[in-house]
Amino acid sequence: MKVKTRSIITAGALAATVGLALVGCSSDNGDGGDGANNSTTALTVWVDAERVDALKDVAAAYKDKTGIEVKLVSKDTAKIKDDFLQQVPTGKGPDITMGAHDWLGELVTNGVVSPIELADKEGDFLEVAYAASTYEGKQYMLPYAVENIALLRNADLVPEAVGTFDEMIAAGTAAGVTPFVVQQGPESDPYHLYPFQTSFGAPVFSSDENGYDVSDLQIGNAGGIEYANWLAAQGAAGTINTEVTGDIAKEQFTTGQAAFWLTGPWNVGAALDAGINVAVDPIVTPGAEAAQPFAGVKGFFLSEQSKNKVAANDFLVNYLATEDVQTALFESGNVLPALASAADAASNDPIVGGFRLVGMDAVPMPASPAMGAVWQFWGIAEAAILNGADPAATWEKLAADVQGALDK
Amino acid sequence: MTDRVVQTSKRSKQAARIADAASGGIRMILLKIVLLGIVDAIAVYALFVLALSDEWLIASLVAVVTLVVNWIYFSKRKLPAKYLTPGVLFLIVFQIFVIGYTGYIGFTNYSTGHNSDKAQAIDALMSSARERVPDSPTYKVTIVENLEGLGMLVTAPDGEVSVGSSEHPLSSVRNATMDGDKAVAVDGYTSLSFQDVLQRQGDIVGLEVPFSDDPNDGSLRTPDGSSAYVYTSSLVYDEQAGTMTDASSGTVYSDTGTGAFTSSDGEELLPGWRITVGFDNFARAFTEDSIREPLINVTIWTIVFALLSVASTFFLGLFLAIVFNDKRMKGRKFYRIAMILPYAFPAFLSALVWAGMLSESFGFVNQVLLGGASIPWLTDPFLAKVSILFVNLWLGFPYMFLVATGALQSIPDDVVEAATVDGAKPWQVFRLIKMPLLLVTMAPILISSFAFNFNNFNLIYMLTGGGPRDAAASVNVGATDILISMVYKVAFTGQLRDYGLASAFTIIIFILVATISIVSFRQTKALEELN
Amino acid sequence: MTTVLSRTGEPITDKRPFSFGRWFGRTGWRHIVGVAMVLFSVLPLLYVLSSSLNPSGTLTGSNALFSAVGLDAYVRLVTDPTQPFMAWFGNTLLIASITAVATVFLGALAAYSFSRMRFTGRRFGLLTIVLVQMFPQLLAVVAIFLLMSSISDWFPAIGLNTHIGLIMVYMGGALGVNTYLMYGFFNTIPQDIDEAAKIDGAGHARIFFTIILRLVAPILAVVGLLSFIGTTNEFVVASILLIDPEKQTLAVGLYKLVSNPNYADWSAFSAGAVIAALPVMALFLFLQKYIVGGLTAGAVK
């Protein structure tokens, strides 16, 4: 009997609680529903954490102009690409993401990016920026910055620019410090060594005006062997050392213990802050041909699944591709703008101008997924050569391994 | 023994006191009702929302779960379920589901080029296939609408104004209202403002206005609602037949069940889409060259690494727990907190710091501690393994220390005292009484720690990246690579990611670890009753 | 061993004159172990501290620790408007605390039933919860994102970009090896305590909440601490689920500072890690008395 009364009370109280809670929920729901209709169009844009600042003003100005809200989401740079690839197909991804041109192959193969129409503005961009933002003949990226490495010189130690690699070593040694540092690691760093490699006439793939021909691997040509021999000599002489990580190179140059540093614009600030008298020089050539560093072009991609493509296109083409915006982005990161007019203005700065000069020889890093096969073997072979492996044999094996992976 | 009895009765008295102090059953029941009421209210709300979006399967799942939960808590029995349900619900949704889904991916071709569903792949193919007619101009456009639907009011660069819609090719109009050199309105149509355009972006991006009666002339599309361009398409999709045709070569690509449009000679159009592929990935897991060759060495190292990691961290942690469990010792708080610190910092930061400290020519260990030695800590295959184990000891001992400290508390003083009174030496007490009791609590921890280290991808990745690698070998596997990091390298080389293959490997590794663990549980009798 | 010595030794020490040999034998050697372990534990962290104070911003480039000292990085971290550091800090504390408490609670409930009740599927259940966590997590984010994004479609309040959603995902791991740890501890509490309370008319819930939970305080504190630390340092799931910068946790926010190797701000990251370690230390100090207070001290004596 007692039990029964209890369960009845329980059931009644339960019903009451459910009722109350429901009332609470439903009123919430009503409010939400009314608000939704009045909402303005909002674009979600993923950006690198470092660029949020610059884009905040840009986004605010764009909203004033068009009424479209631009929601900036600062993302972990290392995860943007993977998250974009995973989230776009679910419809939860952003409308626009910031990224680098060498993602293009992967993004296009996965069908997550939409081509954009530059509205006859192709000519307004630096040549390398425009070339890098196309893939298989179509424009997919709105470029905003071009990065390449150049040779930083401590002008207090070595007052004059030098022409060749050997002259550089001699000048640095004469100054009584470590002549030259470049970021390496246990698996070397082919990106930073690429200008030396190209000066021996051994690019990764052959190229023509349409871009790279990934079916024509050039890395193992005669120039490549010559480069491998040169690399072995540098390893033996200690001028290029796999133990020198990015941190160590930075420490050496910024404390005045190294005379030359082959690095990108991202490190100039640290050197200037440390009080180094920095000059930006062309990359010295160990070989006969021009030293062509890789250019990395940063830009914005439009999601194929965006539900706001009109607004997104308008934002990209009619707004981000303007000189004011590109200049604002430049001022936040000190990286050369991709828009020629903004780049010209920015080049008045000797540092930026110096990098741009070196960048004239730069080639876009190949965006094809085939590069994965190259990276997989490239660094490990260079590291082995630097540490004393037989250069010609190692290099030939590199070419064979890459070819094998490409053929698979 | 008498001591123990006295204690127990003391305890039971205290228990009774506490039980009396806690107020009677009615408050408990009220609490239960309120909690269940909230759960039910949320469930009813959830059902309502799910029903509105026609998710009947999920809705019925929610309904069933809610009914079961109510039944469990109203029933006079089901005592264990009352305690297990909350945790188990979360476990099922956020762990079992995740495992199930990963397992499912192992049976699909989810990889670069097969990233989405078929409809999305078709959209993406069509949008990449669209080519602007070479040297064609930019047309200024105003989006207009009449009863038939959306249309474009187009101003050509030469000033000619025309209007068209998806059914009606462009035709010239006169009397359009001009704003500067752009036509903004025309009779018979309503012009859309920019805000209207934004509201209907989906329709406008899809709007295609044929340039003329001849389809080969292409059609106008506007990406931004204000300029339009003439496009032709290099691919033609036949919805009826489900085939893609290359407009220039005439090659027909059809869905042959491989997850991409495939031509008769096997050429695939990418992006494709995800399909299930049965056991293909599992077959590849055992036939892939880059796996087979190093597999045995990597497996041995993985097991050695996991075993030694567990053993070293456990013994150091236990030793320290005992050392600092002496109440007479001063400053224990300070020592303890210093030893917890390695655990309180993000492991990836610590791994990077260690990588720097172990650098051969510049590292702190060689330069400062060893006075300028040149020991290749991370570049010699054997020393790299030693370094990995050492750093993992540093990272892992605080956990074992904490756990062992906690477990030490579970040993009742009276047991130890009884043994001591019976004349046992301290070492005997430890070996015969404390250790077995500790192992009961710790054995599962050790086994799961083994499993964790078996898959300790982050440590390997951050400290050595699997290296040093033998440049003479043609596979991308290094001396310190464990199974999971090898899988990562094989499935995610460069820009080619094969989630399907990686998932298949994940399942294989899981089965391996689970088997080892179950056997260990049997061996240690960790599942047997203590009392 | 240690307790025994203390019991029999303590009264005598007070009366005898100080002897180094005896002191060393009892606690002195422990200090040597302690100092050695402190050096071992702290040395690499000095790098982190040094880097957080060094304006030049490399993590391991220099062996000259503390060559330059300044609080720039801390100031930069706290004041930079693009990095809502204080919000990250608050979010982390909130999420980690709730997760820790809930984990302890759910885990203790389960451990209690496994320890005190006999039911079919008990062994299977025990084995399952620990095996489930052995699944390699490499690809888990794909599934978790998918799951949370569908939840978002229907219930945005607990889906993506919400703290509740993240905590729910963490709750999925509440039953795990920690439950085992508690289970082992529960087993060492004599059953006769339950029996006595039952005779006095206490129901199972009251026995659990008012008696058992107090007796197992050390293990609850350990599990709570482990869960708190684990949640504080968790990165992968949090970075996928939390989208708005002001909703993110410390781990997610700080990683962004260094995720681009070219622009990595190691000083600020190290400063953030140092600050993030403070709550963990505070919590440990606070819980220490429960962890090592001893089983019986809290309940009977």
mmCIF file of N, CA, C and O in Angstrom, chain A residues 363-391:
data_model
loop_
_atom_site.group_PDB
_atom_site.id
_atom_site.type_symbol
_atom_site.label_atom_id
_atom_site.label_comp_id
_atom_site.label_asym_id
_atom_site.label_seq_id
_atom_site.Cartn_x
_atom_site.Cartn_y
_atom_site.Cartn_z
ATOM 1 N N VAL A 363 60.292 30.032 -58.164
ATOM 2 C CA VAL A 363 59.302 29.235 -58.889
ATOM 3 C C VAL A 363 58.284 28.716 -57.874
ATOM 4 O O VAL A 363 58.648 28.416 -56.745
ATOM 5 N N PRO A 364 57.004 28.633 -58.274
ATOM 6 C CA PRO A 364 56.021 28.132 -57.303
ATOM 7 C C PRO A 364 56.358 26.691 -56.913
ATOM 8 O O PRO A 364 56.792 25.915 -57.751
ATOM 9 N N MET A 365 56.158 26.379 -55.673
ATOM 10 C CA MET A 365 56.343 24.992 -55.257
ATOM 11 C C MET A 365 55.280 24.156 -55.961
ATOM 12 O O MET A 365 54.126 24.560 -55.999
ATOM 13 N N PRO A 366 55.658 23.011 -56.560
ATOM 14 C CA PRO A 366 54.640 22.232 -57.282
ATOM 15 C C PRO A 366 53.480 21.860 -56.356
ATOM 16 O O PRO A 366 53.703 21.454 -55.219
ATOM 17 N N ALA A 367 52.261 22.037 -56.855
ATOM 18 C CA ALA A 367 51.090 21.795 -56.016
ATOM 19 C C ALA A 367 50.530 20.405 -56.227
ATOM 20 O O ALA A 367 49.595 20.005 -55.551
ATOM 21 N N SER A 368 51.091 19.661 -57.158
ATOM 22 C CA SER A 368 50.533 18.346 -57.463
ATOM 23 C C SER A 368 50.687 17.389 -56.281
ATOM 24 O O SER A 368 51.695 17.425 -55.576
ATOM 25 N N PRO A 369 49.699 16.527 -56.081
ATOM 26 C CA PRO A 369 49.845 15.514 -55.024
ATOM 27 C C PRO A 369 51.091 14.658 -55.242
ATOM 28 O O PRO A 369 51.588 14.032 -54.311
ATOM 29 N N ALA A 370 51.607 14.646 -56.465
ATOM 30 C CA ALA A 370 52.808 13.851 -56.737
ATOM 31 C C ALA A 370 53.996 14.309 -55.895
ATOM 32 O O ALA A 370 54.935 13.541 -55.672
ATOM 33 N N MET A 371 53.985 15.547 -55.419
ATOM 34 C CA MET A 371 55.094 16.032 -54.606
ATOM 35 C C MET A 371 55.278 15.188 -53.342
ATOM 36 O O MET A 371 56.373 15.107 -52.793
ATOM 37 N N GLY A 372 54.184 14.568 -52.871
ATOM 38 C CA GLY A 372 54.275 13.736 -51.677
ATOM 39 C C GLY A 372 55.347 12.662 -51.848
ATOM 40 O O GLY A 372 56.145 12.398 -50.952
ATOM 41 N N ALA A 373 55.381 12.084 -53.046
ATOM 42 C CA ALA A 373 56.358 11.030 -53.329
ATOM 43 C C ALA A 373 57.771 11.596 -53.269
ATOM 44 O O ALA A 373 58.711 10.911 -52.886
ATOM 45 N N VAL A 374 57.905 12.862 -53.673
ATOM 46 C CA VAL A 374 59.238 13.476 -53.682
ATOM 47 C C VAL A 374 59.685 13.769 -52.255
ATOM 48 O O VAL A 374 60.772 13.376 -51.841
ATOM 49 N N TRP A 375 58.835 14.450 -51.493
ATOM 50 C CA TRP A 375 59.213 14.829 -50.121
ATOM 51 C C TRP A 375 59.621 13.610 -49.299
ATOM 52 O O TRP A 375 60.510 13.667 -48.468
ATOM 53 N N GLN A 376 58.926 12.508 -49.556
ATOM 54 C CA GLN A 376 59.130 11.292 -48.775
ATOM 55 C C GLN A 376 60.589 10.824 -48.800
ATOM 56 O O GLN A 376 61.077 10.255 -47.837
ATOM 57 N N PHE A 377 61.264 11.052 -49.920
ATOM 58 C CA PHE A 377 62.632 10.524 -50.043
ATOM 59 C C PHE A 377 63.695 11.612 -50.111
ATOM 60 O O PHE A 377 64.874 11.352 -49.902
ATOM 61 N N TRP A 378 63.271 12.812 -50.438
ATOM 62 C CA TRP A 378 64.205 13.886 -50.776
ATOM 63 C C TRP A 378 65.103 14.235 -49.597
ATOM 64 O O TRP A 378 66.328 14.178 -49.671
ATOM 65 N N GLY A 379 64.478 14.623 -48.476
ATOM 66 C CA GLY A 379 65.235 15.107 -47.332
ATOM 67 C C GLY A 379 66.166 14.047 -46.765
ATOM 68 O O GLY A 379 67.324 14.325 -46.435
ATOM 69 N N ILE A 380 65.683 12.822 -46.705
ATOM 70 C CA ILE A 380 66.477 11.763 -46.090
ATOM 71 C C ILE A 380 67.737 11.515 -46.928
ATOM 72 O O ILE A 380 68.821 11.270 -46.399
ATOM 73 N N ALA A 381 67.597 11.646 -48.263
ATOM 74 C CA ALA A 381 68.768 11.445 -49.128
ATOM 75 C C ALA A 381 69.767 12.582 -48.923
ATOM 76 O O ALA A 381 70.976 12.359 -48.817
ATOM 77 N N GLU A 382 69.259 13.812 -48.854
ATOM 78 C CA GLU A 382 70.167 14.948 -48.660
ATOM 79 C C GLU A 382 70.882 14.852 -47.320
ATOM 80 O O GLU A 382 72.078 15.143 -47.218
ATOM 81 N N ALA A 383 70.137 14.443 -46.294
ATOM 82 C CA ALA A 383 70.759 14.304 -44.979
ATOM 83 C C ALA A 383 71.851 13.246 -45.025
ATOM 84 O O ALA A 383 72.944 13.432 -44.471
ATOM 85 N N ALA A 384 71.589 12.134 -45.715
ATOM 86 C CA ALA A 384 72.586 11.068 -45.789
ATOM 87 C C ALA A 384 73.839 11.569 -46.501
ATOM 88 O O ALA A 384 74.966 11.297 -46.077
ATOM 89 N N ILE A 385 73.638 12.319 -47.580
ATOM 90 C CA ILE A 385 74.795 12.843 -48.320
ATOM 91 C C ILE A 385 75.594 13.809 -47.453
ATOM 92 O O ILE A 385 76.821 13.750 -47.382
ATOM 93 N N LEU A 386 74.870 14.695 -46.771
ATOM 94 C CA LEU A 386 75.566 15.664 -45.900
ATOM 95 C C LEU A 386 76.360 14.939 -44.823
ATOM 96 O O LEU A 386 77.406 15.410 -44.388
ATOM 97 N N ASN A 387 75.865 13.776 -44.402
ATOM 98 C CA ASN A 387 76.541 13.060 -43.327
ATOM 99 C C ASN A 387 77.472 11.974 -43.831
ATOM 100 O O ASN A 387 77.817 11.062 -43.091
ATOM 101 N N GLY A 388 77.834 12.067 -45.116
ATOM 102 C CA GLY A 388 78.936 11.230 -45.559
ATOM 103 C C GLY A 388 78.591 10.057 -46.454
ATOM 104 O O GLY A 388 79.482 9.302 -46.820
ATOM 105 N N ALA A 389 77.317 9.892 -46.839
ATOM 106 C CA ALA A 389 76.995 8.789 -47.746
ATOM 107 C C ALA A 389 77.521 9.119 -49.147
ATOM 108 O O ALA A 389 77.750 10.283 -49.472
ATOM 109 N N ASP A 390 77.689 8.095 -49.944
ATOM 110 C CA ASP A 390 78.193 8.297 -51.297
ATOM 111 C C ASP A 390 77.205 9.152 -52.088
ATOM 112 O O ASP A 390 76.049 8.761 -52.272
ATOM 113 N N PRO A 391 77.634 10.333 -52.548
ATOM 114 C CA PRO A 391 76.652 11.272 -53.115
ATOM 115 C C PRO A 391 75.972 10.754 -54.377
ATOM 116 O O PRO A 391 74.751 10.760 -54.456
#
